Amino acid sequence: MKKRFLKVKILAAALGITLAVQAVPIHADSVHVAKEGDTFYTLSKEYGVDMNKLMNANPNIPATNIYAGLKLNIPGETMKAFADPAPQLITASLNVDSGQKIVEAWGKSFTYNKTLKVKATAYSSAANENGRWGAVDYFGNPLELGTIAVDPSIIPLGTRVLVTGHSFPGLPKKAFVATARDTGSAIKGNRIDIFVPGSPQEVSNFGFQDVELYFIN
């Protein structure tokens, strides 16, 4: 079990600066911007890279949370040259049928039971943001993309939500699925803290954002 220490978030002084959320490790030869339907298996075939090496090059991206717009490191020799050396994130559609309680994003449909507007911040795996327990969630599992810290009295641990309304380079635009797996002494009430792979300096540029959560089934 773990509770993270109070973290102070610093909003970037200069607006408009674009920073990559995922730092490309030294062994990565290329960066792939995921499209809908991509998996580690299909990418290993597309680039001729061993799937285990591909997964090891992206340790913070779980196989079940690859979304269009995410940047993945492609290690070693590849069989395909990039047509665009600096691809941009594409924009997702976000359609909501409040009558049927269905929300659609990235071509996937989710049923939801309620929505909640919250203030969001972001945190990294840095030691000073996670206390003596290190870069693990409340349950002791390694932090990964899709982990959010919550106030359990508002959002029970284990709850799956669709996060919408955020704006940050490297996160899927419009929406992404997250699970409440962490807590924090500063996360009280209608607040969430989103784990984002990257350096503390990069992640701090997330600042404070108003987002809306869809509690998906």
mmCIF file with all atom_site columns, N, CA, C and O in Angstrom, residues 53-85:
data_model
loop_
_atom_site.group_PDB
_atom_site.id
_atom_site.type_symbol
_atom_site.label_atom_id
_atom_site.label_alt_id
_atom_site.label_comp_id
_atom_site.label_asym_id
_atom_site.label_entity_id
_atom_site.label_seq_id
_atom_site.pdbx_PDB_ins_code
_atom_site.Cartn_x
_atom_site.Cartn_y
_atom_site.Cartn_z
_atom_site.occupancy
_atom_site.B_iso_or_equiv
_atom_site.pdbx_formal_charge
_atom_site.auth_seq_id
_atom_site.auth_comp_id
_atom_site.auth_asym_id
_atom_site.auth_atom_id
_atom_site.pdbx_PDB_model_num
ATOM 1   N N  . LYS A 1 53 ? 11.404 -7.158 -27.707 1.00 0.00 ? 53 LYS A N  1
ATOM 2   C CA . LYS A 1 53 ? 12.270 -5.978 -27.743 1.00 0.00 ? 53 LYS A CA 1
ATOM 3   C C  . LYS A 1 53 ? 11.428 -4.715 -27.864 1.00 0.00 ? 53 LYS A C  1
ATOM 4   O O  . LYS A 1 53 ? 11.752 -3.684 -27.266 1.00 0.00 ? 53 LYS A O  1
ATOM 5   N N  . LEU A 1 54 ? 10.366 -4.812 -28.655 1.00 0.00 ? 54 LEU A N  1
ATOM 6   C CA . LEU A 1 54 ? 9.486  -3.654 -28.828 1.00 0.00 ? 54 LEU A CA 1
ATOM 7   C C  . LEU A 1 54 ? 8.816  -3.286 -27.511 1.00 0.00 ? 54 LEU A C  1
ATOM 8   O O  . LEU A 1 54 ? 8.747  -2.106 -27.141 1.00 0.00 ? 54 LEU A O  1
ATOM 9   N N  . MET A 1 55 ? 8.335  -4.280 -26.772 1.00 0.00 ? 55 MET A N  1
ATOM 10  C CA . MET A 1 55 ? 7.686  -4.023 -25.494 1.00 0.00 ? 55 MET A CA 1
ATOM 11  C C  . MET A 1 55 ? 8.682  -3.499 -24.464 1.00 0.00 ? 55 MET A C  1
ATOM 12  O O  . MET A 1 55 ? 8.367  -2.611 -23.672 1.00 0.00 ? 55 MET A O  1
ATOM 13  N N  . ASN A 1 56 ? 9.909  -4.030 -24.487 1.00 0.00 ? 56 ASN A N  1
ATOM 14  C CA . ASN A 1 56 ? 10.934 -3.565 -23.556 1.00 0.00 ? 56 ASN A CA 1
ATOM 15  C C  . ASN A 1 56 ? 11.343 -2.122 -23.834 1.00 0.00 ? 56 ASN A C  1
ATOM 16  O O  . ASN A 1 56 ? 11.783 -1.402 -22.934 1.00 0.00 ? 56 ASN A O  1
ATOM 17  N N  . ALA A 1 57 ? 11.213 -1.687 -25.102 1.00 0.00 ? 57 ALA A N  1
ATOM 18  C CA . ALA A 1 57 ? 11.548 -0.310 -25.466 1.00 0.00 ? 57 ALA A CA 1
ATOM 19  C C  . ALA A 1 57 ? 10.447 0.668  -25.061 1.00 0.00 ? 57 ALA A C  1
ATOM 20  O O  . ALA A 1 57 ? 10.644 1.874  -25.117 1.00 0.00 ? 57 ALA A O  1
ATOM 21  N N  . ASN A 1 58 ? 9.291  0.121  -24.651 1.00 0.00 ? 58 ASN A N  1
ATOM 22  C CA . ASN A 1 58 ? 8.159  0.955  -24.234 1.00 0.00 ? 58 ASN A CA 1
ATOM 23  C C  . ASN A 1 58 ? 7.603  0.436  -22.906 1.00 0.00 ? 58 ASN A C  1
ATOM 24  O O  . ASN A 1 58 ? 6.440  0.014  -22.816 1.00 0.00 ? 58 ASN A O  1
ATOM 25  N N  . PRO A 1 59 ? 8.421  0.459  -21.852 1.00 0.00 ? 59 PRO A N  1
ATOM 26  C CA . PRO A 1 59 ? 8.031  -0.189 -20.591 1.00 0.00 ? 59 PRO A CA 1
ATOM 27  C C  . PRO A 1 59 ? 6.842  0.446  -19.887 1.00 0.00 ? 59 PRO A C  1
ATOM 28  O O  . PRO A 1 59 ? 6.196  -0.198 -19.076 1.00 0.00 ? 59 PRO A O  1
ATOM 29  N N  . ASN A 1 60 ? 6.542  1.704  -20.194 1.00 0.00 ? 60 ASN A N  1
ATOM 30  C CA . ASN A 1 60 ? 5.449  2.387  -19.508 1.00 0.00 ? 60 ASN A CA 1
ATOM 31  C C  . ASN A 1 60 ? 4.131  2.347  -20.280 1.00 0.00 ? 60 ASN A C  1
ATOM 32  O O  . ASN A 1 60 ? 3.161  3.002  -19.890 1.00 0.00 ? 60 ASN A O  1
ATOM 33  N N  . ILE A 1 61 ? 4.113  1.603  -21.398 1.00 0.00 ? 61 ILE A N  1
ATOM 34  C CA . ILE A 1 61 ? 2.898  1.512  -22.202 1.00 0.00 ? 61 ILE A CA 1
ATOM 35  C C  . ILE A 1 61 ? 2.367  0.083  -22.128 1.00 0.00 ? 61 ILE A C  1
ATOM 36  O O  . ILE A 1 61 ? 2.963  -0.831 -22.709 1.00 0.00 ? 61 ILE A O  1
ATOM 37  N N  . PRO A 1 62 ? 1.256  -0.156 -21.423 1.00 0.00 ? 62 PRO A N  1
ATOM 38  C CA . PRO A 1 62 ? 0.691  -1.509 -21.363 1.00 0.00 ? 62 PRO A CA 1
ATOM 39  C C  . PRO A 1 62 ? 0.089  -1.901 -22.704 1.00 0.00 ? 62 PRO A C  1
ATOM 40  O O  . PRO A 1 62 ? -0.388 -1.044 -23.462 1.00 0.00 ? 62 PRO A O  1
ATOM 41  N N  . ALA A 1 63 ? 0.108  -3.184 -23.000 1.00 0.00 ? 63 ALA A N  1
ATOM 42  C CA . ALA A 1 63 ? -0.375 -3.676 -24.294 1.00 0.00 ? 63 ALA A CA 1
ATOM 43  C C  . ALA A 1 63 ? -1.845 -3.336 -24.522 1.00 0.00 ? 63 ALA A C  1
ATOM 44  O O  . ALA A 1 63 ? -2.281 -3.193 -25.666 1.00 0.00 ? 63 ALA A O  1
ATOM 45  N N  . THR A 1 64 ? -2.597 -3.178 -23.444 1.00 0.00 ? 64 THR A N  1
ATOM 46  C CA . THR A 1 64 ? -4.032 -2.908 -23.566 1.00 0.00 ? 64 THR A CA 1
ATOM 47  C C  . THR A 1 64 ? -4.366 -1.428 -23.639 1.00 0.00 ? 64 THR A C  1
ATOM 48  O O  . THR A 1 64 ? -5.533 -1.065 -23.689 1.00 0.00 ? 64 THR A O  1
ATOM 49  N N  . ASN A 1 65 ? -3.353 -0.565 -23.656 1.00 0.00 ? 65 ASN A N  1
ATOM 50  C CA . ASN A 1 65 ? -3.633 0.873  -23.632 1.00 0.00 ? 65 ASN A CA 1
ATOM 51  C C  . ASN A 1 65 ? -2.881 1.598  -24.737 1.00 0.00 ? 65 ASN A C  1
ATOM 52  O O  . ASN A 1 65 ? -2.314 2.662  -24.527 1.00 0.00 ? 65 ASN A O  1
ATOM 53  N N  . ILE A 1 66 ? -2.872 1.028  -25.952 1.00 0.00 ? 66 ILE A N  1
ATOM 54  C CA . ILE A 1 66 ? -2.271 1.687  -27.114 1.00 0.00 ? 66 ILE A CA 1
ATOM 55  C C  . ILE A 1 66 ? -3.384 2.415  -27.856 1.00 0.00 ? 66 ILE A C  1
ATOM 56  O O  . ILE A 1 66 ? -4.334 1.799  -28.325 1.00 0.00 ? 66 ILE A O  1
ATOM 57  N N  . TYR A 1 67 ? -3.266 3.738  -27.930 1.00 0.00 ? 67 TYR A N  1
ATOM 58  C CA . TYR A 1 67 ? -4.280 4.568  -28.568 1.00 0.00 ? 67 TYR A CA 1
ATOM 59  C C  . TYR A 1 67 ? -3.671 5.333  -29.729 1.00 0.00 ? 67 TYR A C  1
ATOM 60  O O  . TYR A 1 67 ? -2.480 5.618  -29.732 1.00 0.00 ? 67 TYR A O  1
ATOM 61  N N  . ALA A 1 68 ? -4.521 5.652  -30.690 1.00 0.00 ? 68 ALA A N  1
ATOM 62  C CA . ALA A 1 68 ? -4.073 6.485  -31.798 1.00 0.00 ? 68 ALA A CA 1
ATOM 63  C C  . ALA A 1 68 ? -3.501 7.784  -31.252 1.00 0.00 ? 68 ALA A C  1
ATOM 64  O O  . ALA A 1 68 ? -4.087 8.427  -30.393 1.00 0.00 ? 68 ALA A O  1
ATOM 65  N N  . GLY A 1 69 ? -2.315 8.151  -31.734 1.00 0.00 ? 69 GLY A N  1
ATOM 66  C CA . GLY A 1 69 ? -1.666 9.370  -31.285 1.00 0.00 ? 69 GLY A CA 1
ATOM 67  C C  . GLY A 1 69 ? -0.546 9.145  -30.297 1.00 0.00 ? 69 GLY A C  1
ATOM 68  O O  . GLY A 1 69 ? 0.291  10.022 -30.120 1.00 0.00 ? 69 GLY A O  1
ATOM 69  N N  . LEU A 1 70 ? -0.503 7.976  -29.647 1.00 0.00 ? 70 LEU A N  1
ATOM 70  C CA . LEU A 1 70 ? 0.594  7.683  -28.727 1.00 0.00 ? 70 LEU A CA 1
ATOM 71  C C  . LEU A 1 70 ? 1.894  7.476  -29.491 1.00 0.00 ? 70 LEU A C  1
ATOM 72  O O  . LEU A 1 70 ? 1.898  6.917  -30.584 1.00 0.00 ? 70 LEU A O  1
ATOM 73  N N  . LYS A 1 71 ? 3.006  7.907  -28.903 1.00 0.00 ? 71 LYS A N  1
ATOM 74  C CA . LYS A 1 71 ? 4.312  7.718  -29.522 1.00 0.00 ? 71 LYS A CA 1
ATOM 75  C C  . LYS A 1 71 ? 4.985  6.491  -28.918 1.00 0.00 ? 71 LYS A C  1
ATOM 76  O O  . LYS A 1 71 ? 5.102  6.390  -27.704 1.00 0.00 ? 71 LYS A O  1
ATOM 77  N N  . LEU A 1 72 ? 5.414  5.566  -29.773 1.00 0.00 ? 72 LEU A N  1
ATOM 78  C CA . LEU A 1 72 ? 6.085  4.361  -29.334 1.00 0.00 ? 72 LEU A CA 1
ATOM 79  C C  . LEU A 1 72 ? 7.488  4.320  -29.912 1.00 0.00 ? 72 LEU A C  1
ATOM 80  O O  . LEU A 1 72 ? 7.711  4.692  -31.073 1.00 0.00 ? 72 LEU A O  1
ATOM 81  N N  . ASN A 1 73 ? 8.435  3.868  -29.114 1.00 0.00 ? 73 ASN A N  1
ATOM 82  C CA . ASN A 1 73 ? 9.812  3.727  -29.554 1.00 0.00 ? 73 ASN A CA 1
ATOM 83  C C  . ASN A 1 73 ? 9.983  2.437  -30.334 1.00 0.00 ? 73 ASN A C  1
ATOM 84  O O  . ASN A 1 73 ? 9.533  1.375  -29.896 1.00 0.00 ? 73 ASN A O  1
ATOM 85  N N  . ILE A 1 74 ? 10.601 2.531  -31.497 1.00 0.00 ? 74 ILE A N  1
ATOM 86  C CA . ILE A 1 74 ? 10.873 1.361  -32.331 1.00 0.00 ? 74 ILE A CA 1
ATOM 87  C C  . ILE A 1 74 ? 12.369 1.092  -32.267 1.00 0.00 ? 74 ILE A C  1
ATOM 88  O O  . ILE A 1 74 ? 13.170 1.855  -32.821 1.00 0.00 ? 74 ILE A O  1
ATOM 89  N N  . PRO A 1 75 ? 12.798 0.007  -31.604 1.00 0.00 ? 75 PRO A N  1
ATOM 90  C CA . PRO A 1 75 ? 14.231 -0.239 -31.422 1.00 0.00 ? 75 PRO A CA 1
ATOM 91  C C  . PRO A 1 75 ? 14.856 -0.991 -32.583 1.00 0.00 ? 75 PRO A C  1
ATOM 92  O O  . PRO A 1 75 ? 14.160 -1.633 -33.369 1.00 0.00 ? 75 PRO A O  1
ATOM 93  N N  . GLY A 1 76 ? 16.172 -0.894 -32.697 1.00 0.00 ? 76 GLY A N  1
ATOM 94  C CA . GLY A 1 76 ? 16.942 -1.717 -33.631 1.00 0.00 ? 76 GLY A CA 1
ATOM 95  C C  . GLY A 1 76 ? 16.680 -1.392 -35.081 1.00 0.00 ? 76 GLY A C  1
ATOM 96  O O  . GLY A 1 76 ? 16.096 -0.371 -35.445 1.00 0.00 ? 76 GLY A O  1
ATOM 97  N N  . GLU A 1 77 ? 17.119 -2.293 -35.938 1.00 0.00 ? 77 GLU A N  1
ATOM 98  C CA . GLU A 1 77 ? 16.935 -2.121 -37.365 1.00 0.00 ? 77 GLU A CA 1
ATOM 99  C C  . GLU A 1 77 ? 15.472 -2.331 -37.725 1.00 0.00 ? 77 GLU A C  1
ATOM 100 O O  . GLU A 1 77 ? 14.814 -3.247 -37.251 1.00 0.00 ? 77 GLU A O  1
ATOM 101 N N  . THR A 1 78 ? 14.933 -1.477 -38.557 1.00 0.00 ? 78 THR A N  1
ATOM 102 C CA . THR A 1 78 ? 13.555 -1.619 -38.991 1.00 0.00 ? 78 THR A CA 1
ATOM 103 C C  . THR A 1 78 ? 13.504 -1.834 -40.492 1.00 0.00 ? 78 THR A C  1
ATOM 104 O O  . THR A 1 78 ? 14.449 -1.572 -41.223 1.00 0.00 ? 78 THR A O  1
ATOM 105 N N  . MET A 1 79 ? 12.359 -2.329 -40.956 1.00 0.00 ? 79 MET A N  1
ATOM 106 C CA . MET A 1 79 ? 12.179 -2.624 -42.370 1.00 0.00 ? 79 MET A CA 1
ATOM 107 C C  . MET A 1 79 ? 11.443 -1.507 -43.088 1.00 0.00 ? 79 MET A C  1
ATOM 108 O O  . MET A 1 79 ? 11.164 -1.596 -44.265 1.00 0.00 ? 79 MET A O  1
ATOM 109 N N  . LYS A 1 80 ? 11.088 -0.452 -42.350 1.00 0.00 ? 80 LYS A N  1
ATOM 110 C CA . LYS A 1 80 ? 10.279 0.607  -42.943 1.00 0.00 ? 80 LYS A CA 1
ATOM 111 C C  . LYS A 1 80 ? 10.833 1.966  -42.566 1.00 0.00 ? 80 LYS A C  1
ATOM 112 O O  . LYS A 1 80 ? 11.106 2.231  -41.423 1.00 0.00 ? 80 LYS A O  1
ATOM 113 N N  . ALA A 1 81 ? 10.992 2.842  -43.546 1.00 0.00 ? 81 ALA A N  1
ATOM 114 C CA . ALA A 1 81 ? 11.459 4.203  -43.277 1.00 0.00 ? 81 ALA A CA 1
ATOM 115 C C  . ALA A 1 81 ? 10.240 5.084  -43.033 1.00 0.00 ? 81 ALA A C  1
ATOM 116 O O  . ALA A 1 81 ? 9.183  4.891  -43.617 1.00 0.00 ? 81 ALA A O  1
ATOM 117 N N  . PHE A 1 82 ? 10.388 6.060  -42.156 1.00 0.00 ? 82 PHE A N  1
ATOM 118 C CA . PHE A 1 82 ? 9.283  6.965  -41.878 1.00 0.00 ? 82 PHE A CA 1
ATOM 119 C C  . PHE A 1 82 ? 9.166  8.000  -42.983 1.00 0.00 ? 82 PHE A C  1
ATOM 120 O O  . PHE A 1 82 ? 10.134 8.634  -43.373 1.00 0.00 ? 82 PHE A O  1
ATOM 121 N N  . ALA A 1 83 ? 7.938  8.174  -43.457 1.00 0.00 ? 83 ALA A N  1
ATOM 122 C CA . ALA A 1 83 ? 7.701  9.209  -44.455 1.00 0.00 ? 83 ALA A CA 1
ATOM 123 C C  . ALA A 1 83 ? 7.731  10.591 -43.809 1.00 0.00 ? 83 ALA A C  1
ATOM 124 O O  . ALA A 1 83 ? 8.108  11.563 -44.427 1.00 0.00 ? 83 ALA A O  1
ATOM 125 N N  . ASP A 1 84 ? 7.334  10.650 -42.552 1.00 0.00 ? 84 ASP A N  1
ATOM 126 C CA . ASP A 1 84 ? 7.310  11.920 -41.826 1.00 0.00 ? 84 ASP A CA 1
ATOM 127 C C  . ASP A 1 84 ? 8.166  11.773 -40.581 1.00 0.00 ? 84 ASP A C  1
ATOM 128 O O  . ASP A 1 84 ? 7.811  11.060 -39.659 1.00 0.00 ? 84 ASP A O  1
ATOM 129 N N  . PRO A 1 85 ? 9.339  12.423 -40.514 1.00 0.00 ? 85 PRO A N  1
ATOM 130 C CA . PRO A 1 85 ? 10.223 12.249 -39.363 1.00 0.00 ? 85 PRO A CA 1
ATOM 131 C C  . PRO A 1 85 ? 9.681  12.874 -38.086 1.00 0.00 ? 85 PRO A C  1
ATOM 132 O O  . PRO A 1 85 ? 10.158 12.594 -37.011 1.00 0.00 ? 85 PRO A O  1
#
